[in-house]
mmCIF file of C-alpha atoms in Angstrom:
data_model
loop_
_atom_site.group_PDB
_atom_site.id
_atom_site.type_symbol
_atom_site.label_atom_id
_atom_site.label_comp_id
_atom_site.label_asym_id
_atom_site.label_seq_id
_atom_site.Cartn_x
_atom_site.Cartn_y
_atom_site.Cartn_z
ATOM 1 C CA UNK M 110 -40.710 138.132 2.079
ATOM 2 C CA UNK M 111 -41.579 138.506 5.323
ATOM 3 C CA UNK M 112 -40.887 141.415 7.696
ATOM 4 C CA UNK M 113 -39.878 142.053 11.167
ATOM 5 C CA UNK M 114 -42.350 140.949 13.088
ATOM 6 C CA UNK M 115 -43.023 141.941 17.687
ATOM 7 C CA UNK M 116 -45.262 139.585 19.430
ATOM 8 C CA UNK M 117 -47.798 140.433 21.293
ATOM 9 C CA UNK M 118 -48.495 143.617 19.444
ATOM 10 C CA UNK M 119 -50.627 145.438 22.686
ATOM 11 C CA UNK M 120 -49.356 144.424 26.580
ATOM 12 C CA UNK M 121 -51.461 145.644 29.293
ATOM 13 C CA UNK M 122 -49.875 144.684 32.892
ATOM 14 C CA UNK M 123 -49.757 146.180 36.378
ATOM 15 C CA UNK M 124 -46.969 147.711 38.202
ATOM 16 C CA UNK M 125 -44.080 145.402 39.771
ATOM 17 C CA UNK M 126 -44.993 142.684 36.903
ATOM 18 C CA UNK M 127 -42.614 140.759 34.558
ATOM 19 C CA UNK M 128 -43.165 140.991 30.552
ATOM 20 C CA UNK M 129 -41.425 139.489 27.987
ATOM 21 C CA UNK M 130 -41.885 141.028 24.333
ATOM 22 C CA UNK M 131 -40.861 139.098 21.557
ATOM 23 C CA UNK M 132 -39.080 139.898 18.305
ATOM 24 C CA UNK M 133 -39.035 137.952 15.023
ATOM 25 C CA UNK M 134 -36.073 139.548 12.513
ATOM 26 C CA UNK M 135 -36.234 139.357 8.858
ATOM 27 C CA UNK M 136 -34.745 135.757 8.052
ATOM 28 C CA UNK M 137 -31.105 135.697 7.423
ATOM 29 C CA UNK M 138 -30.364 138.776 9.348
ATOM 30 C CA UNK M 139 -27.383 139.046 11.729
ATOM 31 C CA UNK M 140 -28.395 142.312 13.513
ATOM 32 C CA UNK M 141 -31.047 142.726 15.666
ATOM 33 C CA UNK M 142 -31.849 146.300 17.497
ATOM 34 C CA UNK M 143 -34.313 147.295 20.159
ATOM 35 C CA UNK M 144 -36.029 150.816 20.731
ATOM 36 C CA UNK M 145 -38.307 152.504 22.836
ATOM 37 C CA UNK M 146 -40.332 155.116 21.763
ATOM 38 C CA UNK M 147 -42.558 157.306 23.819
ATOM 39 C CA UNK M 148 -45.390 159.621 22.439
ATOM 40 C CA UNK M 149 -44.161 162.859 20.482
ATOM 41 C CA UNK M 150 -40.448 161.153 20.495
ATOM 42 C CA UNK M 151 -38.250 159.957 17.958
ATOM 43 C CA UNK M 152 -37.133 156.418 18.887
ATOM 44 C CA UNK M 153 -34.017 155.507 21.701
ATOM 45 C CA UNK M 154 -32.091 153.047 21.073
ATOM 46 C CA UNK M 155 -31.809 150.474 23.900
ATOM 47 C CA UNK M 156 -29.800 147.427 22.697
ATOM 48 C CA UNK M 157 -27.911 146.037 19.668
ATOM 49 C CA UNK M 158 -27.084 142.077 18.831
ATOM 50 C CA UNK M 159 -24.782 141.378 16.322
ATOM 51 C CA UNK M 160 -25.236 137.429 16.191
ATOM 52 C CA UNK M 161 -26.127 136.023 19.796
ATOM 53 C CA UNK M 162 -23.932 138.767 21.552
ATOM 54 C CA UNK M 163 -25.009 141.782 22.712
ATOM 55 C CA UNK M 164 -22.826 144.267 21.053
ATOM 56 C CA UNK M 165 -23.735 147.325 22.590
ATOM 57 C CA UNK M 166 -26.394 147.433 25.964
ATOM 58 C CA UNK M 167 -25.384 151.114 26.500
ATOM 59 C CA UNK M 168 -29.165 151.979 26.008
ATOM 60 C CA UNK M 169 -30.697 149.921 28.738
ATOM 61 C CA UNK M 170 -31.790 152.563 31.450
ATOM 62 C CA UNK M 171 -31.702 150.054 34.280
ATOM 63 C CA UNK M 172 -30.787 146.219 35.562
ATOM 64 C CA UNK M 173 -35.013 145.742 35.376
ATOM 65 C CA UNK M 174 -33.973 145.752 31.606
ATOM 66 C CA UNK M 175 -32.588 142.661 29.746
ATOM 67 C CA UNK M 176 -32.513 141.089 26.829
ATOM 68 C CA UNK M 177 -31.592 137.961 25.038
ATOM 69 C CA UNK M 178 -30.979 136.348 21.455
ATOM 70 C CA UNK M 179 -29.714 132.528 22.183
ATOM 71 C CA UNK M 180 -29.328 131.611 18.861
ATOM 72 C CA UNK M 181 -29.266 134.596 16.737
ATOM 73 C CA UNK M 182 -32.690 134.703 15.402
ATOM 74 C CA UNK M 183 -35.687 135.646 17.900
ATOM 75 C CA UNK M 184 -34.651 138.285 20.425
ATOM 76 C CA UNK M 185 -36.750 138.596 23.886
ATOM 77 C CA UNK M 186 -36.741 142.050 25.991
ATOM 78 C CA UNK M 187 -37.719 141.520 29.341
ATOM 79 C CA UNK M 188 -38.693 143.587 31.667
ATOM 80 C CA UNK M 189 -38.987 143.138 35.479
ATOM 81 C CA UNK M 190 -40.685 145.440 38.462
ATOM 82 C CA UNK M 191 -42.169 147.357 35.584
ATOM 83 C CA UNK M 192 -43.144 150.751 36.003
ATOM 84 C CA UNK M 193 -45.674 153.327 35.029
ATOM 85 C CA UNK M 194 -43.306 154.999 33.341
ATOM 86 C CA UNK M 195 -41.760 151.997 31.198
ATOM 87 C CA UNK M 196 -44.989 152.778 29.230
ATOM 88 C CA UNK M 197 -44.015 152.982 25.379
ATOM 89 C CA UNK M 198 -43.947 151.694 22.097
ATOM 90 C CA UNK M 199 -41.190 149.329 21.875
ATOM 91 C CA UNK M 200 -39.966 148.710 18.634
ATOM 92 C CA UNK M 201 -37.373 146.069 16.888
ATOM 93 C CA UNK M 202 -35.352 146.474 13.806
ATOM 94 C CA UNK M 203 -32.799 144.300 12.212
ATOM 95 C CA UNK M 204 -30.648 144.480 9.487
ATOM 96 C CA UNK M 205 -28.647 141.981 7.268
ATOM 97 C CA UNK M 206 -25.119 142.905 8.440
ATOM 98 C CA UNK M 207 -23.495 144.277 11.358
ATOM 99 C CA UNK M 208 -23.471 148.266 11.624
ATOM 100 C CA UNK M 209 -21.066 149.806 9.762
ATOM 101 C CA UNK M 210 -20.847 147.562 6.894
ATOM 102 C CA UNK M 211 -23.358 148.238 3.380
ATOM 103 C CA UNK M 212 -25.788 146.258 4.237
ATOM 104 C CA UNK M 213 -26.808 148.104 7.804
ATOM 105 C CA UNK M 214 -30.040 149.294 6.513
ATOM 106 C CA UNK M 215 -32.206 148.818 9.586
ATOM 107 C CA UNK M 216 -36.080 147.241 8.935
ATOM 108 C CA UNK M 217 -37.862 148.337 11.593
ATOM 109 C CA UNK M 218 -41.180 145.909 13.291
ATOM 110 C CA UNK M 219 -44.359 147.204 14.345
ATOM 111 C CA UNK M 220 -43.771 147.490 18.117
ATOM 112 C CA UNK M 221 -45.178 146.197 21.219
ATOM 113 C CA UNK M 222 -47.453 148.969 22.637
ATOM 114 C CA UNK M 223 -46.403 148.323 26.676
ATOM 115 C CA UNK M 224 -48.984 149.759 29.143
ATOM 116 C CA UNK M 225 -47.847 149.635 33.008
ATOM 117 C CA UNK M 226 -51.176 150.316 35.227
ATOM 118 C CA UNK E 1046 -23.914 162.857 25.620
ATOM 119 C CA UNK E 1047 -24.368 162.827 21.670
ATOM 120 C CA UNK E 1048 -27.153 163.887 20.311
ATOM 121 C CA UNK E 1049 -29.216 165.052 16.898
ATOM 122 C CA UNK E 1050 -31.451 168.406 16.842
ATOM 123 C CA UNK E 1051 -33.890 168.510 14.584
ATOM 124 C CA UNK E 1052 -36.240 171.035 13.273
ATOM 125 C CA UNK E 1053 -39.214 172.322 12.499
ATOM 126 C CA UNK E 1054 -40.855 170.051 15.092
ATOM 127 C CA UNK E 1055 -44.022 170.899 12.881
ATOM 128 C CA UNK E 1056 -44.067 172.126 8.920
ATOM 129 C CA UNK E 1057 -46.975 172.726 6.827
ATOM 130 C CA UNK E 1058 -46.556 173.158 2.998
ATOM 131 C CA UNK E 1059 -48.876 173.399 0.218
ATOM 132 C CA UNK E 1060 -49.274 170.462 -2.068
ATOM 133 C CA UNK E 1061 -46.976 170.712 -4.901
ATOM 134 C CA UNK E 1062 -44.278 172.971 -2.824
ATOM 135 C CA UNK E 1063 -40.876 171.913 -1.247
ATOM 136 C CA UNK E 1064 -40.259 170.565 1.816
ATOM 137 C CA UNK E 1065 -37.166 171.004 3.696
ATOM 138 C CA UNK E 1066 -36.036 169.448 6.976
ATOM 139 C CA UNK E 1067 -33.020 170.298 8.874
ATOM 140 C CA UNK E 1068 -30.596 168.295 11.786
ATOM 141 C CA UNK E 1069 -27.463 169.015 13.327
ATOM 142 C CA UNK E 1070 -25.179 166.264 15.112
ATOM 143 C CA UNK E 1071 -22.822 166.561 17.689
ATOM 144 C CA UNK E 1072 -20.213 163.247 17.154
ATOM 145 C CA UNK E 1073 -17.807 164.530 14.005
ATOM 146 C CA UNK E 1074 -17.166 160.449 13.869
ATOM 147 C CA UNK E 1075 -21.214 160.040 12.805
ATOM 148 C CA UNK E 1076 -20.865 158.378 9.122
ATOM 149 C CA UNK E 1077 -24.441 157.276 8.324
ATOM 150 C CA UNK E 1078 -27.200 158.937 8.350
ATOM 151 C CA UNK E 1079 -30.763 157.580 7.337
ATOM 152 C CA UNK E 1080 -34.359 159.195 7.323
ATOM 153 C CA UNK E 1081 -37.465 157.745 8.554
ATOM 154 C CA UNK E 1082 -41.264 158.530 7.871
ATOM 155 C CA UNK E 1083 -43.324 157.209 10.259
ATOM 156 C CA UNK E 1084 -47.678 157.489 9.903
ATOM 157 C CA UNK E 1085 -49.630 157.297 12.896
ATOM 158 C CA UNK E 1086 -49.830 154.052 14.489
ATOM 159 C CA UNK E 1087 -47.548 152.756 12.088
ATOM 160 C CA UNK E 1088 -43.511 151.471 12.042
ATOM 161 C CA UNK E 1089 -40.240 153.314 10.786
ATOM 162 C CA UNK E 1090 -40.067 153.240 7.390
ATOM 163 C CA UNK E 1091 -36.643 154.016 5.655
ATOM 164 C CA UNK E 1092 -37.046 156.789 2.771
ATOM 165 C CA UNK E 1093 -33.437 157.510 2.213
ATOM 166 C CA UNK E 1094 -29.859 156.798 3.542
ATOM 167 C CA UNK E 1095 -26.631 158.769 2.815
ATOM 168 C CA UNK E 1096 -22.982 157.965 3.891
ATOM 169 C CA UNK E 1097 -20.269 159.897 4.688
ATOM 170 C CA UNK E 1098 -18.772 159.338 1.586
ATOM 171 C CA UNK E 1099 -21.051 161.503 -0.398
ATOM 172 C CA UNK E 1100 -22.749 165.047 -0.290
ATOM 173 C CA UNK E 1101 -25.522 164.394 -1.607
ATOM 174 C CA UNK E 1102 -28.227 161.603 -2.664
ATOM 175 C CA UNK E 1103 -31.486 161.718 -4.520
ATOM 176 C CA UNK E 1104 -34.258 159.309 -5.167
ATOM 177 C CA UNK E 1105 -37.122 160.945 -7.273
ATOM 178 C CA UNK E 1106 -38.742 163.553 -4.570
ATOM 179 C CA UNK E 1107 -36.946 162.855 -2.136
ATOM 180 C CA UNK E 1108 -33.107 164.084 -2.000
ATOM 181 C CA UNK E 1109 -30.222 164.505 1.099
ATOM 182 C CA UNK E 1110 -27.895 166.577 1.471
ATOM 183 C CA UNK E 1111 -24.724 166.551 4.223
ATOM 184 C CA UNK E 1112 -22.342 168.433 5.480
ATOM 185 C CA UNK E 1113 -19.803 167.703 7.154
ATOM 186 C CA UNK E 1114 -17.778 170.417 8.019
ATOM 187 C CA UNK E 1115 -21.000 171.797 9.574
ATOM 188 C CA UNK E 1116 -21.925 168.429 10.993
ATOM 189 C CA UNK E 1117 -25.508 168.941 9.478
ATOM 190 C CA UNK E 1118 -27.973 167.149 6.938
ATOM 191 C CA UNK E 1119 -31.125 167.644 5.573
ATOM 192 C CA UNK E 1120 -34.176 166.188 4.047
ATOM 193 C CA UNK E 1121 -35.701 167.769 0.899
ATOM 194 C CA UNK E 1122 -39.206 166.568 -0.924
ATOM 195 C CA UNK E 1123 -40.279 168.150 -3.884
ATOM 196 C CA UNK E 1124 -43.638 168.330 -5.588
ATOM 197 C CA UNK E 1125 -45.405 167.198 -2.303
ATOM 198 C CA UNK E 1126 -48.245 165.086 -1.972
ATOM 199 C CA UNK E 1127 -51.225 164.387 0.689
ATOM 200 C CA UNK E 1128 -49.294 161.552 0.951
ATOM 201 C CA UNK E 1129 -46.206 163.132 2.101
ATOM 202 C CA UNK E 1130 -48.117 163.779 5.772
ATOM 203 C CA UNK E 1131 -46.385 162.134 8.791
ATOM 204 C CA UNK E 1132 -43.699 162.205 10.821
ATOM 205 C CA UNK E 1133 -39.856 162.054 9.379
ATOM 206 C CA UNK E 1134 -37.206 160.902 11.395
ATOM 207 C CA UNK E 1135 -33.741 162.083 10.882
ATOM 208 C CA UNK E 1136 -31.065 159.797 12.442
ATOM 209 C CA UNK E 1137 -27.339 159.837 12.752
ATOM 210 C CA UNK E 1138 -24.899 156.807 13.973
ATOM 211 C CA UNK E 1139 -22.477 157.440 17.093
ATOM 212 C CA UNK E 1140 -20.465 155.546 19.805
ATOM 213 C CA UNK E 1141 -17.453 154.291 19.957
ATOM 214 C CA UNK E 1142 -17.971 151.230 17.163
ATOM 215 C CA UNK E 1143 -20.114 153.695 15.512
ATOM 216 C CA UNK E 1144 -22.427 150.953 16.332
ATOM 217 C CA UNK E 1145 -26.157 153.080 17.652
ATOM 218 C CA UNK E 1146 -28.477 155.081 15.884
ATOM 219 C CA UNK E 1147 -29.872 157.854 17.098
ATOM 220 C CA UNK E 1148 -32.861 159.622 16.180
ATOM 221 C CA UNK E 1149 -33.606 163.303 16.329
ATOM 222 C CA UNK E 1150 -37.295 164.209 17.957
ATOM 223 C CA UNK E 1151 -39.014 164.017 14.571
ATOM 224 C CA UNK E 1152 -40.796 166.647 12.567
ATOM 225 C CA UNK E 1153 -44.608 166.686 11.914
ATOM 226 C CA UNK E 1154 -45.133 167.488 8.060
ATOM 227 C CA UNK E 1155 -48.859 168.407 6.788
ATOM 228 C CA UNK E 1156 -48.998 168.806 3.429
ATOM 229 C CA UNK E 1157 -52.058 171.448 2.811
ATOM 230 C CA UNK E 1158 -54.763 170.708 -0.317
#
């Protein structure tokens, strides 16, 4: 079937500018993750949905950073004021159940490559 | 905060020898702990997942072990292959509902002809 799929898949914008990047989970899965991950770096964890709630925004590093997942599918990250150094590869993973149960496996997309002029 | 070390940052092996990768965590509470390999340009990929409910877990080349006592784990491929060349991932869940993953920095493995 298909996979996790991030929408658009390159974002070029200027400084100060809104962007929205768009994640598709696997069909059927409740869980629904977002990373960043910089060059050389393992990825950090930013935001995790279990349903429409978000179950843990600990990872955000500032209010420019939100994100949404109305009705449990498709998840949005937005961004606003961005910044040179919001530059990254962001990347979405779901996974069919909530963390901490057997069926956390995480399925990871692949990533919106944001560029901030 | 809590974190996950992991090293080499860079390993070469022949093809055909063992490869062994090593992290350490910091949260004793951690009780999953998967592995990504990740080629250039590419996504994540899951190669193996261990619990921490069991020592150990193997899946043809590719086996984990854990410990913890010592609060580490490690990655171990045998018989590489060209194939085997990218980056791995070792990760480790933390937080309060156990609920994030995080990932160590990676380690670059080039498996030599």
């Amino acid at each position: 079937g298909a996979g996790v799929s991030q929408t658009p898949s390159n974002k070029v914008t200027e400084k100060g500018k809104y962007v929205e990047l768009r994640c598709d989970p696997i069909s059927g899965h409740t869980a629904l993750y977002w990373y960043r991950q910089s060059l050389g770096q393992g990825p950090e964890f930013l935001i995790y949905f279990q349903g429409t709630g978000a179950a843990d925004d600990s990872g955000l590093p500032n209010d420019r950073f939100f994100a949404v997942r109305p009705e449990g599918s498709v998840s949005t990250l937005k961004i606003q004021r961005t910044e040179r150094g919001d530059s990254a590869v962001y990347l979405c993973a779901s996974s069919l159940g909530p963390r901490g149960s057997s069926t956390d496996t995480q399925y990871f997309g692949p990533g919106t490559r944001l560029t901030v002029l | 905060g809590e974190n996950v070390e992991q090293h080499p940052s860079t390993l070469s092996v022949q093809e055909g020898d063992s490869a062994v990768i090593k992290c350490t965590y910091s949260d004793s509470a951690s009780n999953y702990f998967p592995w990504y390999k990740q080629e250039l340009g590419k996504r994540p990929q899951l190669i193996i997942d261990i619990r921490s409910n069991v020592g150990e877990k193997k899946d043809q080349r590719i086996a984990v072990t854990l410990n913890k006592t010592a609060k580490h784990f490690s990655l171990h491929i045998t018989e590489t292959q060209p194939e085997d060349s990218a980056v791995y991932f070792c990760a480790a869940s933390i937080g309060p509902g156990d609920d994030k993953i995080i990932f160590g920095k990676g380690t670059r493995l080039h498996i030599l002809p």
